[in-house]
GROMACS .gro file of C-alpha atoms in nm:
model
  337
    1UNK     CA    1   7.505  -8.604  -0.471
    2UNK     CA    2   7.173  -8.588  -0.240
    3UNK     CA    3   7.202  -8.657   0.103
    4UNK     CA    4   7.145  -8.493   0.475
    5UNK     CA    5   7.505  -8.418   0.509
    6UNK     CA    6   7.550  -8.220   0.164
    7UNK     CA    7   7.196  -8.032   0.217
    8UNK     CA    8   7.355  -7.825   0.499
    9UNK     CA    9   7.543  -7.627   0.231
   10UNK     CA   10   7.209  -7.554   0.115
   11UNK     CA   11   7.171  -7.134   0.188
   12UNK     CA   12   7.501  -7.103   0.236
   13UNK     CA   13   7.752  -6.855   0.033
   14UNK     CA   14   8.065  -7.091  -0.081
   15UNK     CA   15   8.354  -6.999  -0.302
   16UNK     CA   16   8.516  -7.189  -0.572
   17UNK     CA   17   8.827  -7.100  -0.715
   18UNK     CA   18   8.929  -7.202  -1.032
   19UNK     CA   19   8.545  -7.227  -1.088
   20UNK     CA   20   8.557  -7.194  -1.473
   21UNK     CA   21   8.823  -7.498  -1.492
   22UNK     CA   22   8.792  -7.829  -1.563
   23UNK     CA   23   8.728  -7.913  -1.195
   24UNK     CA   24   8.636  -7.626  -1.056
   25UNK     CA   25   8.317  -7.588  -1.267
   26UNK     CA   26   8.156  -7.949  -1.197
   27UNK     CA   27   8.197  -7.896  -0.845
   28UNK     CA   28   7.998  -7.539  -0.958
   29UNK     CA   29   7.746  -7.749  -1.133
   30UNK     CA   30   7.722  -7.967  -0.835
   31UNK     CA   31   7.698  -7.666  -0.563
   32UNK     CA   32   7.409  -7.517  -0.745
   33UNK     CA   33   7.227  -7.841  -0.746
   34UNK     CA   34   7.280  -7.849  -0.361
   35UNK     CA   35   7.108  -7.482  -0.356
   36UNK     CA   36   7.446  -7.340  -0.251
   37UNK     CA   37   7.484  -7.010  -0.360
   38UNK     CA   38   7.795  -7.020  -0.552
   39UNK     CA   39   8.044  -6.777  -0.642
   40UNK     CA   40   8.240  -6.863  -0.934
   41UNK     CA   41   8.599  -6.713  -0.832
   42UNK     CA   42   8.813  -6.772  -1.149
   43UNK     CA   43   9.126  -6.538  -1.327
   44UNK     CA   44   9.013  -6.664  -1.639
   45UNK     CA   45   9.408  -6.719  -1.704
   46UNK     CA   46   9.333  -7.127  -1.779
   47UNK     CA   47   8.990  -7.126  -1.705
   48UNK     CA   48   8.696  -7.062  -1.967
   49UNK     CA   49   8.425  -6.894  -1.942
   50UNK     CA   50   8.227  -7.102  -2.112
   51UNK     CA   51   8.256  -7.350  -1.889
   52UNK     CA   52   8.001  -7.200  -1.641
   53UNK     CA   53   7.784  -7.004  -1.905
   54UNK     CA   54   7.543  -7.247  -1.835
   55UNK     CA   55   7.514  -7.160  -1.495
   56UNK     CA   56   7.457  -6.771  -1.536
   57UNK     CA   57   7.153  -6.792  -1.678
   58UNK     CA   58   6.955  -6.583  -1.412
   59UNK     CA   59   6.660  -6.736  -1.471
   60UNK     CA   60   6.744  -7.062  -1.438
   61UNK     CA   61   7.044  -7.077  -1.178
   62UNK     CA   62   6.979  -6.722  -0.977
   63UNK     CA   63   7.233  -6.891  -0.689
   64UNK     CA   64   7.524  -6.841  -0.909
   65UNK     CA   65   7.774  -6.587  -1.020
   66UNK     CA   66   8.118  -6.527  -1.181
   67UNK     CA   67   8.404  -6.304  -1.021
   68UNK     CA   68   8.674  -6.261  -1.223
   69UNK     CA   69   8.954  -6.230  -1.005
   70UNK     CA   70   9.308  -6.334  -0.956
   71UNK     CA   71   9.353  -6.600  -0.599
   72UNK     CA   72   9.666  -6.353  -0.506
   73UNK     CA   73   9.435  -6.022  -0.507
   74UNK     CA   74   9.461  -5.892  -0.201
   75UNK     CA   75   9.232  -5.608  -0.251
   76UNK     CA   76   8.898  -5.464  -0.142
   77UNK     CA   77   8.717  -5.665  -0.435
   78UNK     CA   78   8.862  -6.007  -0.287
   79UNK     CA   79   8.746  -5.872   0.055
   80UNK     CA   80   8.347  -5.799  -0.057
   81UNK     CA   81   8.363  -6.175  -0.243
   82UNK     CA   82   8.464  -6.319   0.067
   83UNK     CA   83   8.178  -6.108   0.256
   84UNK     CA   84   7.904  -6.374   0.421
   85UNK     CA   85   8.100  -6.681   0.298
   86UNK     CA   86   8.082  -7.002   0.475
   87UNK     CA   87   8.272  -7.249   0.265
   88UNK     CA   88   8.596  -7.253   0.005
   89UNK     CA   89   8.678  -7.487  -0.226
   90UNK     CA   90   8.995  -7.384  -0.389
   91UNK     CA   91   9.087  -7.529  -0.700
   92UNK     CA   92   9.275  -7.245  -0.873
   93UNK     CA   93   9.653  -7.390  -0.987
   94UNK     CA   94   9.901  -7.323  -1.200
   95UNK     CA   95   9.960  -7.603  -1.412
   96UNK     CA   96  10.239  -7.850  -1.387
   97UNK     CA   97  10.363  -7.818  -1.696
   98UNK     CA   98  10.401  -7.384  -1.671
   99UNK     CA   99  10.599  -7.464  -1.360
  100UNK     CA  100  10.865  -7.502  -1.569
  101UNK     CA  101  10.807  -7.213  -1.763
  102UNK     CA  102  10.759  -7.017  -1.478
  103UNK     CA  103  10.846  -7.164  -1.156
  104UNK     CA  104  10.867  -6.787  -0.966
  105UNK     CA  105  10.478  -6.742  -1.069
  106UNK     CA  106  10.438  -7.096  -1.002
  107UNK     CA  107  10.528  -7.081  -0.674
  108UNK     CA  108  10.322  -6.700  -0.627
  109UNK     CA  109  10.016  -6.874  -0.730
  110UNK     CA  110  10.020  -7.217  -0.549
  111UNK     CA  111  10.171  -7.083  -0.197
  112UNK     CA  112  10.123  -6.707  -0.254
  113UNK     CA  113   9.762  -6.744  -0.330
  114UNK     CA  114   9.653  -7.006  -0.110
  115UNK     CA  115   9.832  -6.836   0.189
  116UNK     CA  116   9.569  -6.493   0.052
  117UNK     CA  117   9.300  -6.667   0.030
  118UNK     CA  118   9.346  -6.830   0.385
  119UNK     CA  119   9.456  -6.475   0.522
  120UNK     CA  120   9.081  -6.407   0.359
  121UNK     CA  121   8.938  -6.700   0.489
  122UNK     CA  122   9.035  -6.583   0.879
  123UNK     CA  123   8.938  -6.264   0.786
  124UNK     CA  124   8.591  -6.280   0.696
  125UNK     CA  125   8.510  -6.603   0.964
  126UNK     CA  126   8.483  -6.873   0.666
  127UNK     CA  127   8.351  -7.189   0.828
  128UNK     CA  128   8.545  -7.434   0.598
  129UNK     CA  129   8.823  -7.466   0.360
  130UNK     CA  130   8.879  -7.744   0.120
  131UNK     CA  131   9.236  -7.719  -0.032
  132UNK     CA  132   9.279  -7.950  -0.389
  133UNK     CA  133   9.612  -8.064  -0.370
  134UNK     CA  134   9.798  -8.344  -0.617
  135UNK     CA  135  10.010  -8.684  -0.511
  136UNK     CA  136  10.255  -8.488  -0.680
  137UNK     CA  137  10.377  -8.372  -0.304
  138UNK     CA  138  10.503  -8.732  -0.249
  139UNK     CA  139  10.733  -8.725  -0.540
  140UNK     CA  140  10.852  -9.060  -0.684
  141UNK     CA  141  10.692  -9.291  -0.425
  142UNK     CA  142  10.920  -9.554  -0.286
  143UNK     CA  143  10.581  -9.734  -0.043
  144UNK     CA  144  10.326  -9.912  -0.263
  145UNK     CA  145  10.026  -9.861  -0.215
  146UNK     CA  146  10.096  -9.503  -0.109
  147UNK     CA  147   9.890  -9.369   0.173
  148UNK     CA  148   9.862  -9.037   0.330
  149UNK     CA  149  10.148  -9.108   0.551
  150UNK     CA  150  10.381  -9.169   0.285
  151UNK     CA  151  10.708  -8.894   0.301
  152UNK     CA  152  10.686  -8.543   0.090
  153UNK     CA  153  10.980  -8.586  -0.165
  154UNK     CA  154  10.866  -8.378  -0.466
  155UNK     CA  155  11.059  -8.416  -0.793
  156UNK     CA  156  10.914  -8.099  -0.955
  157UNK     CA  157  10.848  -7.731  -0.901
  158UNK     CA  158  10.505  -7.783  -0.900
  159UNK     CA  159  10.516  -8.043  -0.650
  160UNK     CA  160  10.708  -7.815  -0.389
  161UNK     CA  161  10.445  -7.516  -0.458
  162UNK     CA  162  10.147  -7.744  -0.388
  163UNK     CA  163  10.331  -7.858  -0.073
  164UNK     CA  164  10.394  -7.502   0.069
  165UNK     CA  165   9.998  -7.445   0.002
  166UNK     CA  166   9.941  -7.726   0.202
  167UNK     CA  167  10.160  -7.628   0.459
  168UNK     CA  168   9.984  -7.301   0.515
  169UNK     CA  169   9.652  -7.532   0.529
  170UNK     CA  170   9.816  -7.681   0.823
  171UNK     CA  171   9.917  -7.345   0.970
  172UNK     CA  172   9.581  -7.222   0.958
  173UNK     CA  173   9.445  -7.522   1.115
  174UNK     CA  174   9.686  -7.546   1.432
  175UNK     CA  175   9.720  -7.187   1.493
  176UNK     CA  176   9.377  -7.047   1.458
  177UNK     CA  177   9.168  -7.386   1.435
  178UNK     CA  178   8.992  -7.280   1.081
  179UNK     CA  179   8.819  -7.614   0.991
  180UNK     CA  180   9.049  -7.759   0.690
  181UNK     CA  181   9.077  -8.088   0.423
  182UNK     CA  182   9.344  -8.112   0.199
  183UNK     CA  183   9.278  -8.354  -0.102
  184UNK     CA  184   9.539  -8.456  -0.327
  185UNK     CA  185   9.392  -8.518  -0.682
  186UNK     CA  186   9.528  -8.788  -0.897
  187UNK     CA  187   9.523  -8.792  -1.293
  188UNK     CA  188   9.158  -8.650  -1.318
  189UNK     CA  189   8.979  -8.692  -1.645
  190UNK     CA  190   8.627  -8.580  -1.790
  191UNK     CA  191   8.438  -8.358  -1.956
  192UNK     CA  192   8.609  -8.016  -1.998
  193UNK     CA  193   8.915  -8.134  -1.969
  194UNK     CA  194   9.154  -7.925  -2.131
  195UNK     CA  195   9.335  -8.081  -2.433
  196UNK     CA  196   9.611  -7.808  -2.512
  197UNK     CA  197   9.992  -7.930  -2.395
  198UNK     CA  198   9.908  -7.806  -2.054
  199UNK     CA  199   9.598  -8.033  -2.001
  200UNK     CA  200   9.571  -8.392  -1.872
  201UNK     CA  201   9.718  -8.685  -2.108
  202UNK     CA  202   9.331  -8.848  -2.142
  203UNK     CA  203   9.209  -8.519  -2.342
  204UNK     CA  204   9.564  -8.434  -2.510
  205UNK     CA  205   9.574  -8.792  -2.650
  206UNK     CA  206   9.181  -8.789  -2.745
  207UNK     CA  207   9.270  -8.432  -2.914
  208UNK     CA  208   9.570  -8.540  -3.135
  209UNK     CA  209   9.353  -8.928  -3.229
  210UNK     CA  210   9.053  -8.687  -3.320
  211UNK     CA  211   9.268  -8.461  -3.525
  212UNK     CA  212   9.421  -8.746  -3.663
  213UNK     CA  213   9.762  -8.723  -3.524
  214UNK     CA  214   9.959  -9.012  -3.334
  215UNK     CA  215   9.921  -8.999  -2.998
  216UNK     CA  216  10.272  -8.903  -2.837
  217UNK     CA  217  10.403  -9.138  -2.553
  218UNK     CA  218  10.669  -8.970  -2.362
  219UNK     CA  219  10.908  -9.220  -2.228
  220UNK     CA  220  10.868  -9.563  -2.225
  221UNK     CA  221  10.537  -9.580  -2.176
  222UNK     CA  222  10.524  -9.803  -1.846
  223UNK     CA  223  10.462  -9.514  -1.616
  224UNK     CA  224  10.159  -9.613  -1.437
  225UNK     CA  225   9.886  -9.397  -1.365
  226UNK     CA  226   9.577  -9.379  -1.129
  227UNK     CA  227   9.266  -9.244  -1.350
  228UNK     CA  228   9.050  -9.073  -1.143
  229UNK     CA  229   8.666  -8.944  -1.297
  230UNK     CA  230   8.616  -8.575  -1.230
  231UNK     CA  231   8.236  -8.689  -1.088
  232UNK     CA  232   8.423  -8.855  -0.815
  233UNK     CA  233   8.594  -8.583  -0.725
  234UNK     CA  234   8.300  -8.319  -0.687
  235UNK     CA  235   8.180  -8.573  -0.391
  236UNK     CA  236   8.462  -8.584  -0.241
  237UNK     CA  237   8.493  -8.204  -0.197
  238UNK     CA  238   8.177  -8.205  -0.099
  239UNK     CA  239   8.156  -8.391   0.163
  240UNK     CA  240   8.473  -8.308   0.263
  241UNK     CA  241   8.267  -7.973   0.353
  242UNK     CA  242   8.067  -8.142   0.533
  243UNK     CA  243   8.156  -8.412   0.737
  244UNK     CA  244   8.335  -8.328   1.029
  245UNK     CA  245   8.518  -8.675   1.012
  246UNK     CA  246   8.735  -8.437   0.779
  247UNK     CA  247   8.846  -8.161   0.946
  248UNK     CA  248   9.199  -8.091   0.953
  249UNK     CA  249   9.227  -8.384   0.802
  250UNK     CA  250   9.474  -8.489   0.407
  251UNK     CA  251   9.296  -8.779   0.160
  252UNK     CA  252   9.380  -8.925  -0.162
  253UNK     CA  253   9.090  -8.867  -0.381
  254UNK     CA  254   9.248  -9.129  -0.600
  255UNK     CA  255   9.035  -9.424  -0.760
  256UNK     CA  256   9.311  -9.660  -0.705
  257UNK     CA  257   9.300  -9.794  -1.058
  258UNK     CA  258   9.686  -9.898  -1.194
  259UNK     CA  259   9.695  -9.769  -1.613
  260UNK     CA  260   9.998  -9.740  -1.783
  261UNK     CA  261  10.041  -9.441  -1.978
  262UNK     CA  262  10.089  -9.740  -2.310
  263UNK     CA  263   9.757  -9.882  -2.185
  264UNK     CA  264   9.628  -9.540  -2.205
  265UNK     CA  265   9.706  -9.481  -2.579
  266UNK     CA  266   9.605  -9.807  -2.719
  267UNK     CA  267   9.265  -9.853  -2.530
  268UNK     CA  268   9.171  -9.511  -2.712
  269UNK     CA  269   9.332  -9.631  -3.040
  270UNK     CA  270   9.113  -9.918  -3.007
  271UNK     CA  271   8.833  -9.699  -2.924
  272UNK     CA  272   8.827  -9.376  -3.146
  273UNK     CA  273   9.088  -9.556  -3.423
  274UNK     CA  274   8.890  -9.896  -3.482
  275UNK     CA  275   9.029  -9.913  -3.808
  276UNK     CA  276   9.369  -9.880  -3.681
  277UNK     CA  277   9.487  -9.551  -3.908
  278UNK     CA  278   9.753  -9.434  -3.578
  279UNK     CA  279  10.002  -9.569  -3.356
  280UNK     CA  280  10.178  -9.459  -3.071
  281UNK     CA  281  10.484  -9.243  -3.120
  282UNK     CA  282  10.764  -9.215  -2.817
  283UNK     CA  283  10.884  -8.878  -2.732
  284UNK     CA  284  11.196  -8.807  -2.453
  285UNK     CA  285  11.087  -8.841  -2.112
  286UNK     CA  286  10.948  -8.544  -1.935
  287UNK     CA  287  11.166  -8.353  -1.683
  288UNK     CA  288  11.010  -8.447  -1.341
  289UNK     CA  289  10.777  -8.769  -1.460
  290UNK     CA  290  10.674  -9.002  -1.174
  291UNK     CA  291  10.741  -9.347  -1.266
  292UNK     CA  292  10.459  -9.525  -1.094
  293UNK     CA  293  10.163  -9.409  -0.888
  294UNK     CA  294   9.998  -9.706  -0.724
  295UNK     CA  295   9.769  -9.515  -0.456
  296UNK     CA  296   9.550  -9.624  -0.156
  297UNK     CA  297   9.202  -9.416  -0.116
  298UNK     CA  298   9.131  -9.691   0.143
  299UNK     CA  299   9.137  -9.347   0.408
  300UNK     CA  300   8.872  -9.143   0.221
  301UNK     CA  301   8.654  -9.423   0.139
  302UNK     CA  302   8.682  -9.565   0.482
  303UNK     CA  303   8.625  -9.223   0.671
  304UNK     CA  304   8.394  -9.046   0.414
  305UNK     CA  305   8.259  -9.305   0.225
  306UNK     CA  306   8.329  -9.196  -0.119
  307UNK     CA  307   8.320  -9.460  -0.323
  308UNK     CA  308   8.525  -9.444  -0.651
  309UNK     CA  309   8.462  -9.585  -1.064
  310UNK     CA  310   8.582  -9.878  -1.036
  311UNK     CA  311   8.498  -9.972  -1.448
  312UNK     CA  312   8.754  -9.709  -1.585
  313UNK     CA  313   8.707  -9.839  -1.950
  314UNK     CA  314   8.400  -9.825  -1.951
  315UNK     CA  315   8.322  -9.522  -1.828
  316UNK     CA  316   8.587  -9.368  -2.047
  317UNK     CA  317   8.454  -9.519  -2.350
  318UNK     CA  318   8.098  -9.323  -2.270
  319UNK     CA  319   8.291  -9.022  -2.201
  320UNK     CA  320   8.479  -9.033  -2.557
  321UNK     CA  321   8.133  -9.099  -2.707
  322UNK     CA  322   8.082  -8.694  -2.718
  323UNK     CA  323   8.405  -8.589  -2.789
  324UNK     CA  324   8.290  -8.225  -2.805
  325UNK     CA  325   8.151  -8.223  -2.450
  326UNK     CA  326   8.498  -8.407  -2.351
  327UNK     CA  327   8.675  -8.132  -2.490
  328UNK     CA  328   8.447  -7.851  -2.383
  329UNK     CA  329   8.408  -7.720  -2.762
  330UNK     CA  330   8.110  -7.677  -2.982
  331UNK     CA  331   8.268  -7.776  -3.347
  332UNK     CA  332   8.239  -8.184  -3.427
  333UNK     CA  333   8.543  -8.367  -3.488
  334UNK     CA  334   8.654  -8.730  -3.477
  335UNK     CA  335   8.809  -8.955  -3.762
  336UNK     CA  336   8.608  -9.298  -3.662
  337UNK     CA  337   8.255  -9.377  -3.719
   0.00000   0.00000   0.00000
């Protein structure tokens, strides 16, 4: 993304946490494009270094680095990364699946750290602060579409610790007018994307076809989903930095698309199992599972002007045409020609 609005973070020291993530580190890719000079602020704890190795090469990228730090570290090493720092993008989460492993550290991690890093933020004089939340906050919607306005009703632990983070957002904002955008991330998928049981259903799915395996539907199937591409999401927190249309201000960065998780499954049958090997299996339902998301992003396209993939297929069938750079791994593997 190249225009006069984004260029102004050009020079100027921004944080990303959760920089080695799936997320975190295209927005890093995208920040040292913009001649940002980044600082890669990541715990490592879901994160991979690898991610961003790219990126430390001195000689090519000398406007980046890696801290490996933890988002609730209060100490004097999160006080010298916050030294000179103009923007934060935080992306660091626990997952929404560990919330039910571990709702206490959950909850320390999603409030706990995002109230530090604001404390931080006030501290040191930060300029802006992007917060990545999820639609998760709005629980099982009962308006369709859903728009910003919609009530907070989570159904899940990691629904109510995104909320308090956004709470303290809001805190922040009134109280002591730090310039804040809250964006709440819908069913992201890309390169990178982590494919383990804690990842997003595009990779877990592509991981199990690859691997041979029947992709596992849990539920019904009918839950519908809005697919959002990870690209779309780096401009959106970008110029969510930089427009002041968005201060103190909550989006869906959503592309509106309606998938059903059974759509999902057979459209990459049909694309990685051509010779139709698999099938979907049905698991139980998962604890918490939103039925249907069926999102407006009229708000941020209207007010920022993002403008969303509209071709989902197609740009999904690209994506699975590398499988290893989907998956963020070196080794090949697929079972279709």
């Amino acid at each position: 993304m190249q225009d006069n609005k984004a260029s102004a973070l050009a020079g100027r020291k921004v944080i990303v946490t959760g920089g080695a993530g799936f997320i975190g580190s295209h927005l890093c890719e995208a920040l040292v494009d913009l001649g940002a000079e980044v600082l890669c602020m990541d715990d490592l704890s879901a994160g991979k270094r690898t991610n961003v190795a790219h990126l430390e090469n001195k000689s090519n990228r000398p406007n980046f680095r890696f801290a490996q730090l933890d988002i609730c570290d209060s100490s004097s090493a999160m006080d010298d990364a916050f030294e000179g720092v103009d923007t934060v993008f935080h992306n660091a989460a626990s997952k929404k699946n560990v919330c039910l492993i571990d709702p206490h550290r959950d909850l320390e991690v999603n409030a706990g750290g995002a109230l530090n890093l604001l404390q931080m933020a006030k501290k040191h004089g930060v300029r802006k602060f992007v917060q990545a939340s999820t639609g998760s906050v709005y629980g099982e919607p009962q308006i369709f579409p859903t728009t910003e306005t919609h009530p907070f009703e989570p159904v899940s632990y990691y629904g109510v610790s995104k909320l308090a983070g956004e709470r303290y957002v809001d805190v922040f904002h009134k109280l002591y007018g730090l310039d804040t955008t809250i964006l709440r991330y819908f069913h992201v998928y890309g390169p990178r994307q982590e494919s383990n049981e804690f990842g997003g259903v595009v990779s877990i799915f592509l991981r199990r076809i690859t691997q041979g395996q029947n992709p596992i539907v849990f539920g019904h199937g009918d839950q519908v989903r809005s697919f959002t591409w990870v690209k779309d999401l780096v401009e959106a927190n970008i110029r969510a930095a930089v427009d002041p249309a968005a201060t103190g201000q909550a989006f869906n960065a959503a592309s509106g698309i309606r998938v059903t998780i059974n759509e999902l499954a057979q459209g990459m049958l049909d694309i990685l199992d051509p010779e139709r090997r698999l099938m979907i299996e049905h698991g139980e339902p998962l604890v918490g599972d939103i039925m249907e998301f069926d999102v407006s992003n009229a708000k941020i396209r209207e007010q920022l002007g993002i403008e969303f993939v509209a071709d989902f297929w197609g740009t999904l069938r690209t994506a699975l045409s590398d499988v290893d750079a989907f998956l963020g791994r070196g080794e090949t593997a697929g079972i279709a020609a």
